[in-house]
Tab-separated table of C-alpha atoms and ligand atoms in Angstrom:
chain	number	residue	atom	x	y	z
C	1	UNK	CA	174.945	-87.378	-116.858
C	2	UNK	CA	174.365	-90.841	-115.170
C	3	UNK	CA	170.638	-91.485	-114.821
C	4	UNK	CA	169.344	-92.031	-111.843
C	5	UNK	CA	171.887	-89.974	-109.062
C	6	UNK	CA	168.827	-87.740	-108.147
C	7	UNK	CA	170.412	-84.787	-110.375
C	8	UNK	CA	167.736	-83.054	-110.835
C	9	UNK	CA	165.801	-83.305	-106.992
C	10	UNK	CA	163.488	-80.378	-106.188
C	11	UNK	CA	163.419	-79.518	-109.558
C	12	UNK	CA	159.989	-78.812	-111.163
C	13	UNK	CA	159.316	-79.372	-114.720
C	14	UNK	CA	155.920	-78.941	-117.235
C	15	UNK	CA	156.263	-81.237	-120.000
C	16	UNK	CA	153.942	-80.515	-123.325
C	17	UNK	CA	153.629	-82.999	-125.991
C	18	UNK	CA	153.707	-86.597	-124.642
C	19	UNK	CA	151.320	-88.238	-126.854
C	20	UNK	CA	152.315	-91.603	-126.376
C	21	UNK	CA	155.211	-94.250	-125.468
C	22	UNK	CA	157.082	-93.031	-128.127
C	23	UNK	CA	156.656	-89.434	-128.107
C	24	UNK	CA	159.949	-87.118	-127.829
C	25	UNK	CA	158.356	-85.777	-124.877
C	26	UNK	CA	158.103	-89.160	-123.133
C	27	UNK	CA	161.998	-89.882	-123.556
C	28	UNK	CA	162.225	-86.621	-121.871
C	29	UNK	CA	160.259	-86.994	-119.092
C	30	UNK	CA	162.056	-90.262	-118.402
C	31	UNK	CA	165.261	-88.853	-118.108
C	32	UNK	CA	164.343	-85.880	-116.241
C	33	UNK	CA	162.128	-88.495	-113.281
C	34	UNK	CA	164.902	-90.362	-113.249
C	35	UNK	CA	167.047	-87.726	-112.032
C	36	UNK	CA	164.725	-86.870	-109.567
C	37	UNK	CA	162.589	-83.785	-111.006
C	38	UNK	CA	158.445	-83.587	-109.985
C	39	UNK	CA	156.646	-83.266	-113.671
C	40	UNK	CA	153.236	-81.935	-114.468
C	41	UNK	CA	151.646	-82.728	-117.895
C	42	UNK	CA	149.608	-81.541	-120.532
C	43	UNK	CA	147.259	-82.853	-123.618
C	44	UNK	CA	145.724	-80.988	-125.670
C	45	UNK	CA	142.339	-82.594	-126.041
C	46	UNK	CA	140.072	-84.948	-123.973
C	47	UNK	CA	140.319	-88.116	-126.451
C	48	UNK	CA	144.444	-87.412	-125.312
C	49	UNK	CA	143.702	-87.206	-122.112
C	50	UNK	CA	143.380	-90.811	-121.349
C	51	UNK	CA	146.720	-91.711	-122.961
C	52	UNK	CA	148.575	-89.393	-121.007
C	53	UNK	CA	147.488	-90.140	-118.030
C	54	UNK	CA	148.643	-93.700	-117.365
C	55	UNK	CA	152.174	-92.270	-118.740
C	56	UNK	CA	152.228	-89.947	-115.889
C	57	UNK	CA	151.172	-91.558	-113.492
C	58	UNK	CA	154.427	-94.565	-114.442
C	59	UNK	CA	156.620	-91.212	-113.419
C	60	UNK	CA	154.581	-90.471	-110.122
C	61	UNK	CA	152.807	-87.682	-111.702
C	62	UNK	CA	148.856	-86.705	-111.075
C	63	UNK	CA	149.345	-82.945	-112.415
C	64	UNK	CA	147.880	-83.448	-115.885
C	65	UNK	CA	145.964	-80.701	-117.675
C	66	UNK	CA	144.472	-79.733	-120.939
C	67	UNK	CA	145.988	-77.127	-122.662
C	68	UNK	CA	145.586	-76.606	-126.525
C	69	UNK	CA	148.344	-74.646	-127.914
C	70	UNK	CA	146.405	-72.927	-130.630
C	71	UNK	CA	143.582	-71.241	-127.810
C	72	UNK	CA	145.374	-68.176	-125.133
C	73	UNK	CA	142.255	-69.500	-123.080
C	74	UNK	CA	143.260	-72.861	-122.809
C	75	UNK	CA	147.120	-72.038	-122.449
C	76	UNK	CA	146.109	-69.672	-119.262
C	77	UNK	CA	143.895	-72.235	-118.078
C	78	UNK	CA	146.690	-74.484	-117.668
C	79	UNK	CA	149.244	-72.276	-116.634
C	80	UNK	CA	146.708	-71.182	-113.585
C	81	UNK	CA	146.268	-74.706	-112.414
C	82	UNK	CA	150.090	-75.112	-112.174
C	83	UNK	CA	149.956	-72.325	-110.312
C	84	UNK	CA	147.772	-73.359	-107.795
C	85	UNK	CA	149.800	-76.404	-107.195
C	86	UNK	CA	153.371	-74.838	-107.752
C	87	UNK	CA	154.512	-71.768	-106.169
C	88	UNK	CA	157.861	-72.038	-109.258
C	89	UNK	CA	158.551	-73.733	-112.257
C	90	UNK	CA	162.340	-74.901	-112.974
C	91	UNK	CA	162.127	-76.297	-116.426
C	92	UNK	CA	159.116	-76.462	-119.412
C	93	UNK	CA	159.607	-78.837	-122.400
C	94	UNK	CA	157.782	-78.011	-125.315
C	95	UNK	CA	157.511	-80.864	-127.730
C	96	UNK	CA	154.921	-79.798	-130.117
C	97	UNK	CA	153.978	-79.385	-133.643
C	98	UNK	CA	151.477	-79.613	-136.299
C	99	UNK	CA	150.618	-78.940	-140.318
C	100	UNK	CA	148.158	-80.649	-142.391
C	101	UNK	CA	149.471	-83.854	-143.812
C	102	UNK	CA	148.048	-83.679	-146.696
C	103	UNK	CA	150.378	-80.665	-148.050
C	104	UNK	CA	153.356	-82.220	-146.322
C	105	UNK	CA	152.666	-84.727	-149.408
C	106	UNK	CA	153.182	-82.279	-152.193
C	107	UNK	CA	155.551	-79.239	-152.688
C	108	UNK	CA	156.607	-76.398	-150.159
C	109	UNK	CA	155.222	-74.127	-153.408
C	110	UNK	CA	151.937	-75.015	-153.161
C	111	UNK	CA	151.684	-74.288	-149.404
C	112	UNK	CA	148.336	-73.170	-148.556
C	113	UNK	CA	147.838	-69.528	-146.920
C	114	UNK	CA	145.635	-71.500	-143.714
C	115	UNK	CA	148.237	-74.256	-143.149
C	116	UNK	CA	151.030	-72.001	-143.194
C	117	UNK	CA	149.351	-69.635	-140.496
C	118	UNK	CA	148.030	-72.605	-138.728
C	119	UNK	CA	151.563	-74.548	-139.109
C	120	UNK	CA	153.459	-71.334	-138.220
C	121	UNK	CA	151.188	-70.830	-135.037
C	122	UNK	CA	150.888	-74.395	-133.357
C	123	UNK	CA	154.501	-75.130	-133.814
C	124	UNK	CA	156.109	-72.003	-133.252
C	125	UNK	CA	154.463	-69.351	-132.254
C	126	UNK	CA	152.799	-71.464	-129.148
C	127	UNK	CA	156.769	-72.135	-127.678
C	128	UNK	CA	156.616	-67.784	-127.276
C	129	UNK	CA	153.360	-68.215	-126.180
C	130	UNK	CA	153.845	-70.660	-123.286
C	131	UNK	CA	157.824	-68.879	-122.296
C	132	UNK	CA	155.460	-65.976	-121.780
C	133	UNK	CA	153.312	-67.864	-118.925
C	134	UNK	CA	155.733	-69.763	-117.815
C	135	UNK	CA	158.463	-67.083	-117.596
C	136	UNK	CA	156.672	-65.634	-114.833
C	137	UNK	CA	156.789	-68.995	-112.706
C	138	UNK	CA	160.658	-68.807	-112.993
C	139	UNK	CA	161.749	-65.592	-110.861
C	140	UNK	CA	164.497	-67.968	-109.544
C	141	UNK	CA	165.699	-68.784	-113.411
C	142	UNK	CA	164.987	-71.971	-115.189
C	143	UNK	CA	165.134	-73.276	-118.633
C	144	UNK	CA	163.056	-73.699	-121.784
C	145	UNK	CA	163.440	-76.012	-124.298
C	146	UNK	CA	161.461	-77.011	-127.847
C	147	UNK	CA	162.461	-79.674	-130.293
C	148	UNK	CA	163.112	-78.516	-134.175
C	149	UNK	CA	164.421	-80.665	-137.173
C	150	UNK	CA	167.325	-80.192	-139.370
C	151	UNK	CA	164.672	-79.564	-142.242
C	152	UNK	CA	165.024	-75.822	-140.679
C	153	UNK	CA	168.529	-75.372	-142.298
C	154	UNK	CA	168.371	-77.973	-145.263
C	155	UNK	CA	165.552	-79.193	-147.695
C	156	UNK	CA	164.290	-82.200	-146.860
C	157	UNK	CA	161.913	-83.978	-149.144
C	158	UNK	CA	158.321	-83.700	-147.627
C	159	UNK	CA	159.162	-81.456	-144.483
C	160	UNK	CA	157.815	-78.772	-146.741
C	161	UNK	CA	156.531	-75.571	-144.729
C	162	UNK	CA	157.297	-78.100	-141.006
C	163	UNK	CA	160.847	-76.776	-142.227
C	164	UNK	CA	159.555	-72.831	-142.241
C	165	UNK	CA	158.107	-73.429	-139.093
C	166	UNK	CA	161.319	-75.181	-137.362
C	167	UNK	CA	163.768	-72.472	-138.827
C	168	UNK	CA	161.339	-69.540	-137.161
C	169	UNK	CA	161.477	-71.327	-134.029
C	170	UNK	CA	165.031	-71.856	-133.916
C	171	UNK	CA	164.981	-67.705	-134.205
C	172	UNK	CA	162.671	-67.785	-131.606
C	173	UNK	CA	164.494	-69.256	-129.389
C	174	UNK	CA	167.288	-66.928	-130.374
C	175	UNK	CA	165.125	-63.580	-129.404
C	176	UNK	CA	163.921	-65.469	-125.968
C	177	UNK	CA	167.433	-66.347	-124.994
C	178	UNK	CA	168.277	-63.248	-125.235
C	179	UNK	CA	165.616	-61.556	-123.475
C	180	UNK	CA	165.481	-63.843	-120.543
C	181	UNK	CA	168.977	-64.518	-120.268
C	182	UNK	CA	168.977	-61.530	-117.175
C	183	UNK	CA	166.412	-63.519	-115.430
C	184	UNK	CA	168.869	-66.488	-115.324
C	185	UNK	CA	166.231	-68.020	-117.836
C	186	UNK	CA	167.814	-70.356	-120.250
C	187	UNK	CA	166.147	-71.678	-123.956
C	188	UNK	CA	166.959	-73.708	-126.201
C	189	UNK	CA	166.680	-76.115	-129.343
C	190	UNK	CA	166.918	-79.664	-129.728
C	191	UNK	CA	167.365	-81.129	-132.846
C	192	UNK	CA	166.598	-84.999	-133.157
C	193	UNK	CA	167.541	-87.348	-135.486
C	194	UNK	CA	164.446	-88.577	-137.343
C	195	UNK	CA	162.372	-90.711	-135.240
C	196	UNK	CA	160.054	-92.632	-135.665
C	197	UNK	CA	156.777	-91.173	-133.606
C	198	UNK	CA	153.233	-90.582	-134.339
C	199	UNK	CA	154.049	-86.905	-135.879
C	200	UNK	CA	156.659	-88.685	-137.984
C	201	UNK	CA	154.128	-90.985	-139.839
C	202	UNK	CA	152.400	-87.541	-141.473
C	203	UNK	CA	155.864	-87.441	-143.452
C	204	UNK	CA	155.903	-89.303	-146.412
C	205	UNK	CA	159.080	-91.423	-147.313
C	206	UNK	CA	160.153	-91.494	-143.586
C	207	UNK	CA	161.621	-94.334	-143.853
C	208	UNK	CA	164.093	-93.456	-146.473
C	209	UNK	CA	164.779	-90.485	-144.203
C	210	UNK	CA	165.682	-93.154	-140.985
C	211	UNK	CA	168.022	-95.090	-143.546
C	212	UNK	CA	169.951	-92.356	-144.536
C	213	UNK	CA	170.319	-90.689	-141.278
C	214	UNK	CA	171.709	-94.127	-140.013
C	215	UNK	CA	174.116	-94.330	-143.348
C	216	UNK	CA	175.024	-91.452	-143.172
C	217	UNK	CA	175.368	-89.653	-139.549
C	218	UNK	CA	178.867	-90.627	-138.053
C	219	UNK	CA	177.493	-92.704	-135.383
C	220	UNK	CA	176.077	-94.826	-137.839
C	221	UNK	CA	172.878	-94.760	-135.779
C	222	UNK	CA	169.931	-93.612	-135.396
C	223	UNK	CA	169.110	-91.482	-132.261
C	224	UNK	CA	166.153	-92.747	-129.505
C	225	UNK	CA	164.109	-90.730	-127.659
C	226	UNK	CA	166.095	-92.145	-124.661
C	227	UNK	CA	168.857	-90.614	-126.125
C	228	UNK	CA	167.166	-87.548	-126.707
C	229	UNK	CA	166.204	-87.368	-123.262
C	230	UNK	CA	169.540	-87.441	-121.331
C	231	UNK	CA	170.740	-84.288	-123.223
C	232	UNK	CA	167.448	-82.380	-122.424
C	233	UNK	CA	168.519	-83.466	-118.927
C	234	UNK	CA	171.841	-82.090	-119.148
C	235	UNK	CA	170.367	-78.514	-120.308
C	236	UNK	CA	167.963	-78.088	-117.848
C	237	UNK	CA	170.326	-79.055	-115.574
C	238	UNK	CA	172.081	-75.967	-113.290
C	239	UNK	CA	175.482	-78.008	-114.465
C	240	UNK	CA	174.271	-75.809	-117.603
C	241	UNK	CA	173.827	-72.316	-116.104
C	242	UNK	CA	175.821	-70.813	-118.553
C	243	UNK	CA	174.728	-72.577	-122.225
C	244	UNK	CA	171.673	-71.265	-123.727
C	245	UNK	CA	170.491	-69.917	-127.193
C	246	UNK	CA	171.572	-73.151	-128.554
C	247	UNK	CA	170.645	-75.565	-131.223
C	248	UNK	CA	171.895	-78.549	-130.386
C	249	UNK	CA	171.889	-81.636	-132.720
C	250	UNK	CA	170.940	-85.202	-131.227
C	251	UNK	CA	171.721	-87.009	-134.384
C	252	UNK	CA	174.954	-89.197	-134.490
C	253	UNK	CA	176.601	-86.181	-136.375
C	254	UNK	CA	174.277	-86.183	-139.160
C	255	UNK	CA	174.214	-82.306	-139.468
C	256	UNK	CA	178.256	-82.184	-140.020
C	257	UNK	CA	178.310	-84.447	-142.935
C	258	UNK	CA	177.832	-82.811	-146.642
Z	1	LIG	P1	154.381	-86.848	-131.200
Z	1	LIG	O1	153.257	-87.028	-132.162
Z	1	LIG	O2	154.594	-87.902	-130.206
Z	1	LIG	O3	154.263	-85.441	-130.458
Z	1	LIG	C1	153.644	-84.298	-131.045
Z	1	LIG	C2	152.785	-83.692	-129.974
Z	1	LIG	O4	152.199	-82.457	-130.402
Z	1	LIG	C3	151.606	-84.626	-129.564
Z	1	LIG	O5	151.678	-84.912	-128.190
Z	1	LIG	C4	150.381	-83.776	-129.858
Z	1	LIG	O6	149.330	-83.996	-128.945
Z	1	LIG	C5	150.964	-82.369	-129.715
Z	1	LIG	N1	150.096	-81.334	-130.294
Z	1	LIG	C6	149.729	-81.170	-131.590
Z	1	LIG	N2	148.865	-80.134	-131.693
Z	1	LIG	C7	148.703	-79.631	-130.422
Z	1	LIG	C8	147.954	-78.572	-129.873
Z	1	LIG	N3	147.155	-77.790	-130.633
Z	1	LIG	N4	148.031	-78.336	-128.532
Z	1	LIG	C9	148.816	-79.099	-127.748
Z	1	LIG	N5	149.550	-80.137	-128.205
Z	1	LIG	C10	149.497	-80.395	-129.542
Z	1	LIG	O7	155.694	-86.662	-132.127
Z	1	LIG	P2	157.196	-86.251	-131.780
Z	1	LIG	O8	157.982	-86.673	-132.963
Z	1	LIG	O9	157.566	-86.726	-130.428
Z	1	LIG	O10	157.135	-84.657	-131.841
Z	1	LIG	C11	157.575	-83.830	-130.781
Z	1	LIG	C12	158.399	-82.685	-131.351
Z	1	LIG	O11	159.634	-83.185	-131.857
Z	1	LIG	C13	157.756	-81.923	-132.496
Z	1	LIG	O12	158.040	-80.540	-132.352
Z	1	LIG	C14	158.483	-82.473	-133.711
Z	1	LIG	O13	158.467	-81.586	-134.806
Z	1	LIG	C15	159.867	-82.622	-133.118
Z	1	LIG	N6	160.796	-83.471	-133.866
Z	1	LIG	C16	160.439	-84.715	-134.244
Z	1	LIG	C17	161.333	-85.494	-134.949
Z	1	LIG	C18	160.965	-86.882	-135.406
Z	1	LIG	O14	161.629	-87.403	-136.286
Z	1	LIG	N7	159.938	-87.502	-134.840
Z	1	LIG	C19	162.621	-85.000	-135.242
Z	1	LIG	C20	162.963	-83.723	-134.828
Z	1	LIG	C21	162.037	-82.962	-134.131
Protein backbone atom coordinates (compact mmCIF):
# COMPACT_ATOMS: atom_id res chain seq x y z
CA UNK A 1 0.00 0.00 0.00
CA UNK A 2 1.46 3.39 -1.25
CA UNK A 3 0.42 6.18 1.11
CA UNK A 4 -1.28 8.75 -0.05
CA UNK A 5 -3.45 7.28 -3.45
CA UNK A 6 -6.73 8.11 -1.51
CA UNK A 7 -7.16 4.19 -0.70
CA UNK A 8 -9.16 4.44 1.81
CA UNK A 9 -11.79 7.63 0.57
CA UNK A 10 -15.26 7.51 2.15
CA UNK A 11 -14.07 5.36 4.61
CA UNK A 12 -14.94 6.15 8.27
CA UNK A 13 -12.79 5.17 11.07
CA UNK A 14 -12.93 5.68 15.29
CA UNK A 15 -9.55 5.60 16.55
CA UNK A 16 -9.09 4.88 20.58
CA UNK A 17 -5.85 5.36 22.23
CA UNK A 18 -3.86 8.28 20.71
CA UNK A 19 -2.26 9.66 23.67
CA UNK A 20 0.36 11.46 22.12
CA UNK A 21 2.89 11.89 19.01
CA UNK A 22 4.11 8.70 19.63
CA UNK A 23 1.24 6.65 20.48
CA UNK A 24 0.52 3.36 18.27
CA UNK A 25 -2.69 4.88 17.63
CA UNK A 26 -1.20 8.05 16.12
CA UNK A 27 0.97 6.00 13.48
CA UNK A 28 -2.34 4.60 12.68
CA UNK A 29 -4.30 7.36 12.17
CA UNK A 30 -1.58 8.73 9.91
CA UNK A 31 -1.66 6.07 7.61
CA UNK A 32 -5.26 5.62 7.47
CA UNK A 33 -5.72 10.05 6.67
CA UNK A 34 -3.34 9.62 4.36
CA UNK A 35 -5.23 7.26 2.40
CA UNK A 36 -8.07 9.29 2.54
CA UNK A 37 -10.36 7.88 5.53
CA UNK A 38 -12.55 10.70 7.86
CA UNK A 39 -11.39 9.76 11.70
CA UNK A 40 -13.17 10.54 14.90
CA UNK A 41 -11.25 10.32 18.24
CA UNK A 42 -11.41 9.47 21.67
CA UNK A 43 -9.55 10.20 25.25
CA UNK A 44 -10.37 8.91 28.03
CA UNK A 45 -10.16 11.76 30.48
CA UNK A 46 -10.35 15.62 30.36
CA UNK A 47 -6.50 16.30 31.36
CA UNK A 48 -6.19 13.96 27.72
CA UNK A 49 -8.38 15.83 26.13
CA UNK A 50 -6.20 18.70 25.30
CA UNK A 51 -3.44 16.51 23.84
CA UNK A 52 -5.61 14.88 21.53
CA UNK A 53 -7.08 17.46 20.20
CA UNK A 54 -4.36 19.38 18.37
CA UNK A 55 -3.41 15.70 16.96
CA UNK A 56 -6.72 15.58 15.36
CA UNK A 57 -7.21 18.40 14.26
CA UNK A 58 -3.26 17.94 12.09
CA UNK A 59 -5.56 14.99 10.33
CA UNK A 60 -8.67 17.33 9.69
CA UNK A 61 -10.53 15.83 12.46
CA UNK A 62 -13.03 17.85 15.04
CA UNK A 63 -14.94 14.49 16.17
CA UNK A 64 -13.16 13.99 19.49
CA UNK A 65 -14.92 12.49 22.51
CA UNK A 66 -14.38 11.16 25.93
CA UNK A 67 -14.84 7.75 26.40
CA UNK A 68 -13.24 5.77 29.38
CA UNK A 69 -12.96 2.20 28.62
CA UNK A 70 -13.44 0.92 32.12
CA UNK A 71 -17.28 2.89 32.51
CA UNK A 72 -20.43 1.17 29.88
CA UNK A 73 -21.68 4.87 30.55
CA UNK A 74 -18.94 6.56 29.12
CA UNK A 75 -18.38 3.92 26.22
CA UNK A 76 -22.29 4.56 25.16
CA UNK A 77 -21.81 8.09 25.57
CA UNK A 78 -19.34 8.08 22.93
CA UNK A 79 -20.67 5.66 20.73
CA UNK A 80 -24.08 7.95 20.67
CA UNK A 81 -22.24 11.04 19.66
CA UNK A 82 -20.70 9.15 16.67
CA UNK A 83 -23.87 8.36 15.94
CA UNK A 84 -25.27 11.54 15.66
CA UNK A 85 -22.59 12.59 13.33
CA UNK A 86 -22.18 9.19 11.36
CA UNK A 87 -24.96 7.33 9.94
CA UNK A 88 -21.85 4.01 9.56
CA UNK A 89 -18.67 3.22 10.83
CA UNK A 90 -16.04 1.37 8.40
CA UNK A 91 -13.15 0.71 10.67
CA UNK A 92 -12.45 1.14 14.83
CA UNK A 93 -8.84 0.91 16.12
CA UNK A 94 -8.50 0.03 19.54
CA UNK A 95 -5.11 0.84 20.92
CA UNK A 96 -5.52 0.53 24.57
CA UNK A 97 -4.21 -0.90 27.69
CA UNK A 98 -3.46 -0.57 31.25
CA UNK A 99 -2.05 -2.46 34.69
CA UNK A 100 -0.50 -0.92 37.60
CA UNK A 101 3.17 -0.34 37.12
CA UNK A 102 4.13 -1.02 40.12
CA UNK A 103 3.44 -4.99 39.81
CA UNK A 104 4.72 -4.91 36.26
CA UNK A 105 8.07 -4.40 38.45
CA UNK A 106 7.95 -7.64 40.33
CA UNK A 107 6.78 -11.23 39.42
CA UNK A 108 3.62 -12.44 37.39
CA UNK A 109 3.22 -14.66 40.93
CA UNK A 110 2.58 -12.03 43.00
CA UNK A 111 -0.14 -10.51 40.76
CA UNK A 112 -2.65 -8.83 42.78
CA UNK A 113 -6.47 -10.07 42.59
CA UNK A 114 -7.55 -5.93 41.72
CA UNK A 115 -4.86 -5.43 39.03
CA UNK A 116 -5.53 -8.55 37.39
CA UNK A 117 -9.41 -7.76 37.15
CA UNK A 118 -8.62 -4.21 36.45
CA UNK A 119 -5.69 -5.24 33.86
CA UNK A 120 -7.92 -7.99 32.39
CA UNK A 121 -10.87 -5.41 31.96
CA UNK A 122 -9.23 -2.13 30.49
CA UNK A 123 -7.13 -4.02 28.08
CA UNK A 124 -9.22 -6.70 27.02
CA UNK A 125 -12.36 -6.94 27.94
CA UNK A 126 -13.08 -3.08 26.72
CA UNK A 127 -11.97 -4.29 22.76
CA UNK A 128 -15.52 -6.79 23.27
CA UNK A 129 -16.97 -4.05 24.81
CA UNK A 130 -16.56 -1.35 22.14
CA UNK A 131 -17.02 -4.37 18.87
CA UNK A 132 -20.34 -4.57 20.67
CA UNK A 133 -21.26 -0.70 20.01
CA UNK A 134 -19.59 -0.37 17.22
CA UNK A 135 -20.75 -3.60 15.51
CA UNK A 136 -24.01 -2.12 15.17
CA UNK A 137 -22.61 1.01 13.13
CA UNK A 138 -21.21 -1.55 10.56
CA UNK A 139 -24.42 -3.21 8.83
CA UNK A 140 -22.38 -2.67 5.59
CA UNK A 141 -19.20 -4.75 7.20
CA UNK A 142 -16.07 -3.16 8.43
CA UNK A 143 -13.13 -4.09 10.44
CA UNK A 144 -11.81 -4.13 14.01
CA UNK A 145 -8.54 -4.10 15.07
CA UNK A 146 -6.53 -4.02 18.74
CA UNK A 147 -2.82 -4.11 19.26
CA UNK A 148 -1.31 -7.13 21.58
CA UNK A 149 2.44 -7.99 22.33
CA UNK A 150 4.33 -11.09 21.79
CA UNK A 151 4.50 -11.32 25.74
CA UNK A 152 0.95 -13.16 25.00
CA UNK A 153 2.76 -16.32 23.63
CA UNK A 154 6.30 -16.01 25.35
CA UNK A 155 7.56 -14.75 28.84
CA UNK A 156 8.91 -11.66 28.72
CA UNK A 157 10.66 -10.23 31.71
CA UNK A 158 8.33 -7.54 33.32
CA UNK A 159 5.20 -7.94 30.94
CA UNK A 160 3.95 -9.97 33.85
CA UNK A 161 -0.03 -10.27 33.91
CA UNK A 162 0.08 -7.29 30.45
CA UNK A 163 1.03 -10.84 28.92
CA UNK A 164 -2.39 -12.61 30.47
CA UNK A 165 -4.20 -9.83 29.30
CA UNK A 166 -2.69 -9.76 25.54
CA UNK A 167 -3.05 -13.66 25.18
CA UNK A 168 -7.04 -13.29 26.26
CA UNK A 169 -7.38 -10.69 23.77
CA UNK A 170 -5.78 -12.41 21.05
CA UNK A 171 -8.76 -15.18 21.91
CA UNK A 172 -10.96 -12.49 21.82
CA UNK A 173 -10.43 -11.54 18.78
CA UNK A 174 -10.64 -15.17 17.78
CA UNK A 175 -14.47 -15.56 19.20
CA UNK A 176 -15.38 -11.96 17.47
CA UNK A 177 -14.00 -13.00 14.14
CA UNK A 178 -15.90 -15.60 14.17
CA UNK A 179 -19.10 -14.25 15.16
CA UNK A 180 -19.05 -11.27 12.93
CA UNK A 181 -17.44 -12.78 10.12
CA UNK A 182 -21.40 -13.18 8.49
CA UNK A 183 -21.79 -9.53 8.86
CA UNK A 184 -18.74 -9.03 6.56
CA UNK A 185 -17.14 -7.72 9.92
CA UNK A 186 -13.48 -8.34 10.05
CA UNK A 187 -11.03 -8.31 13.55
CA UNK A 188 -7.97 -8.59 14.17
CA UNK A 189 -4.52 -8.42 16.12
CA UNK A 190 -1.55 -6.48 15.66
CA UNK A 191 1.44 -7.32 17.22
CA UNK A 192 4.25 -4.54 17.39
CA UNK A 193 7.64 -4.74 17.92
CA UNK A 194 8.49 -3.02 21.21
CA UNK A 195 8.19 0.60 20.97
CA UNK A 196 9.04 3.00 22.63
CA UNK A 197 5.64 5.01 23.83
CA UNK A 198 4.33 6.37 26.98
CA UNK A 199 2.71 2.78 27.99
CA UNK A 200 6.15 1.35 27.25
CA UNK A 201 8.00 3.41 29.98
CA UNK A 202 5.70 1.43 32.86
CA UNK A 203 7.95 -1.65 31.71
CA UNK A 204 11.01 -1.93 33.39
CA UNK A 205 14.23 -2.89 31.38
CA UNK A 206 12.61 -1.66 28.08
CA UNK A 207 15.42 -0.84 26.76
CA UNK A 208 17.09 -4.15 26.88
CA UNK A 209 13.84 -5.35 25.31
CA UNK A 210 14.39 -2.60 22.08
CA UNK A 211 18.10 -4.00 21.82
CA UNK A 212 17.28 -7.38 21.51
CA UNK A 213 14.36 -7.07 19.30
CA UNK A 214 16.74 -5.07 16.92
CA UNK A 215 19.60 -8.00 17.40
CA UNK A 216 17.66 -10.29 17.07
CA UNK A 217 14.42 -9.88 14.65
CA UNK A 218 15.58 -10.60 10.96
CA UNK A 219 15.17 -7.15 9.84
CA UNK A 220 17.62 -6.15 12.19
CA UNK A 221 15.29 -3.29 13.12
CA UNK A 222 13.16 -2.09 15.17
CA UNK A 223 9.53 -1.44 13.97
CA UNK A 224 7.90 2.47 14.06
CA UNK A 225 4.63 3.29 14.60
CA UNK A 226 4.74 4.48 10.92
CA UNK A 227 5.39 1.15 10.15
CA UNK A 228 2.80 -0.10 12.23
CA UNK A 229 0.42 2.04 10.63
CA UNK A 230 0.59 1.06 6.91
CA UNK A 231 -0.30 -2.60 7.80
CA UNK A 232 -3.36 -1.48 9.93
CA UNK A 233 -4.09 0.29 6.64
CA UNK A 234 -3.82 -2.67 4.60
CA UNK A 235 -6.39 -4.65 6.99
CA UNK A 236 -8.93 -2.30 7.13
CA UNK A 237 -8.62 -1.97 3.75
CA UNK A 238 -11.58 -3.87 1.41
CA UNK A 239 -8.18 -5.15 -0.56
CA UNK A 240 -8.53 -7.38 2.76
CA UNK A 241 -12.15 -8.62 2.61
CA UNK A 242 -11.21 -11.96 3.05
CA UNK A 243 -8.24 -11.98 6.05
CA UNK A 244 -9.49 -11.74 9.47
CA UNK A 245 -9.01 -13.60 12.87
CA UNK A 246 -5.43 -12.83 12.51
CA UNK A 247 -2.47 -12.04 14.61
CA UNK A 248 -0.24 -10.46 12.68
CA UNK A 249 3.37 -9.62 13.79
CA UNK A 250 4.89 -6.04 12.92
CA UNK A 251 8.27 -6.89 14.21
CA UNK A 252 11.13 -7.45 11.61
CA UNK A 253 10.49 -11.28 12.15
CA UNK A 254 11.21 -11.27 15.71
CA UNK A 255 8.44 -13.86 16.55
CA UNK A 256 10.10 -16.61 14.03
CA UNK A 257 13.43 -16.61 15.61
CA UNK A 258 14.08 -19.19 18.70
P1 LIG B 1 0.20 4.83 24.61
O1 LIG B 1 0.46 5.15 26.04
O2 LIG B 1 0.51 5.87 23.62
O3 LIG B 1 -1.32 4.37 24.41
C1 LIG B 1 -2.07 3.71 25.42
C2 LIG B 1 -3.43 4.36 25.42
O4 LIG B 1 -4.33 3.70 26.32
C3 LIG B 1 -3.37 5.85 25.85
O5 LIG B 1 -3.89 6.67 24.83
C4 LIG B 1 -4.29 5.89 27.06
O6 LIG B 1 -5.00 7.10 27.17
C5 LIG B 1 -5.22 4.71 26.76
N1 LIG B 1 -5.98 4.28 27.94
C6 LIG B 1 -5.52 3.76 29.10
N2 LIG B 1 -6.55 3.56 29.95
C7 LIG B 1 -7.69 3.95 29.29
C8 LIG B 1 -9.06 3.99 29.62
N3 LIG B 1 -9.51 3.59 30.83
N4 LIG B 1 -9.95 4.45 28.70
C9 LIG B 1 -9.53 4.85 27.48
N5 LIG B 1 -8.24 4.86 27.10
C10 LIG B 1 -7.32 4.40 28.00
O7 LIG B 1 1.04 3.48 24.31
P2 LIG B 1 1.07 2.50 23.06
O8 LIG B 1 2.33 1.73 23.22
O9 LIG B 1 0.81 3.25 21.80
O10 LIG B 1 -0.11 1.49 23.39
C11 LIG B 1 -1.17 1.21 22.48
C12 LIG B 1 -1.42 -0.29 22.44
O11 LIG B 1 -0.32 -0.95 21.82
C13 LIG B 1 -1.59 -0.95 23.80
O12 LIG B 1 -2.61 -1.94 23.71
C14 LIG B 1 -0.24 -1.63 24.01
O13 LIG B 1 -0.31 -2.72 24.89
C15 LIG B 1 0.04 -2.06 22.59
N6 LIG B 1 1.42 -2.43 22.29
C16 LIG B 1 2.44 -1.61 22.61
C17 LIG B 1 3.73 -1.98 22.32
C18 LIG B 1 4.90 -1.10 22.68
O14 LIG B 1 6.02 -1.59 22.72
N7 LIG B 1 4.69 0.18 22.95
C19 LIG B 1 3.99 -3.21 21.66
C20 LIG B 1 2.92 -4.02 21.33
C21 LIG B 1 1.63 -3.62 21.65
Amino acid sequence: MTAGNGLMAGKRGLVMGVANDRSIAWGIAKAVAAEGAELAFTYPNESMAKRVKPLAEQLGSNIVLECDVASDASIDAAFAGIAELWDRLDFLVHAIAFSDREELKGQYLDTSRRNFALTLDISCYSFTAVCQRAARMMSAGGSLITLTYYGAERVMPHYNVMGVAKAALESAVRYLAAELGPKGIRVHAISPGPLATRAASGIPEFDELLDKAKAKAPARSLVSIEDVGVATAFLAHDAARLITGETLYIDGGYHIID
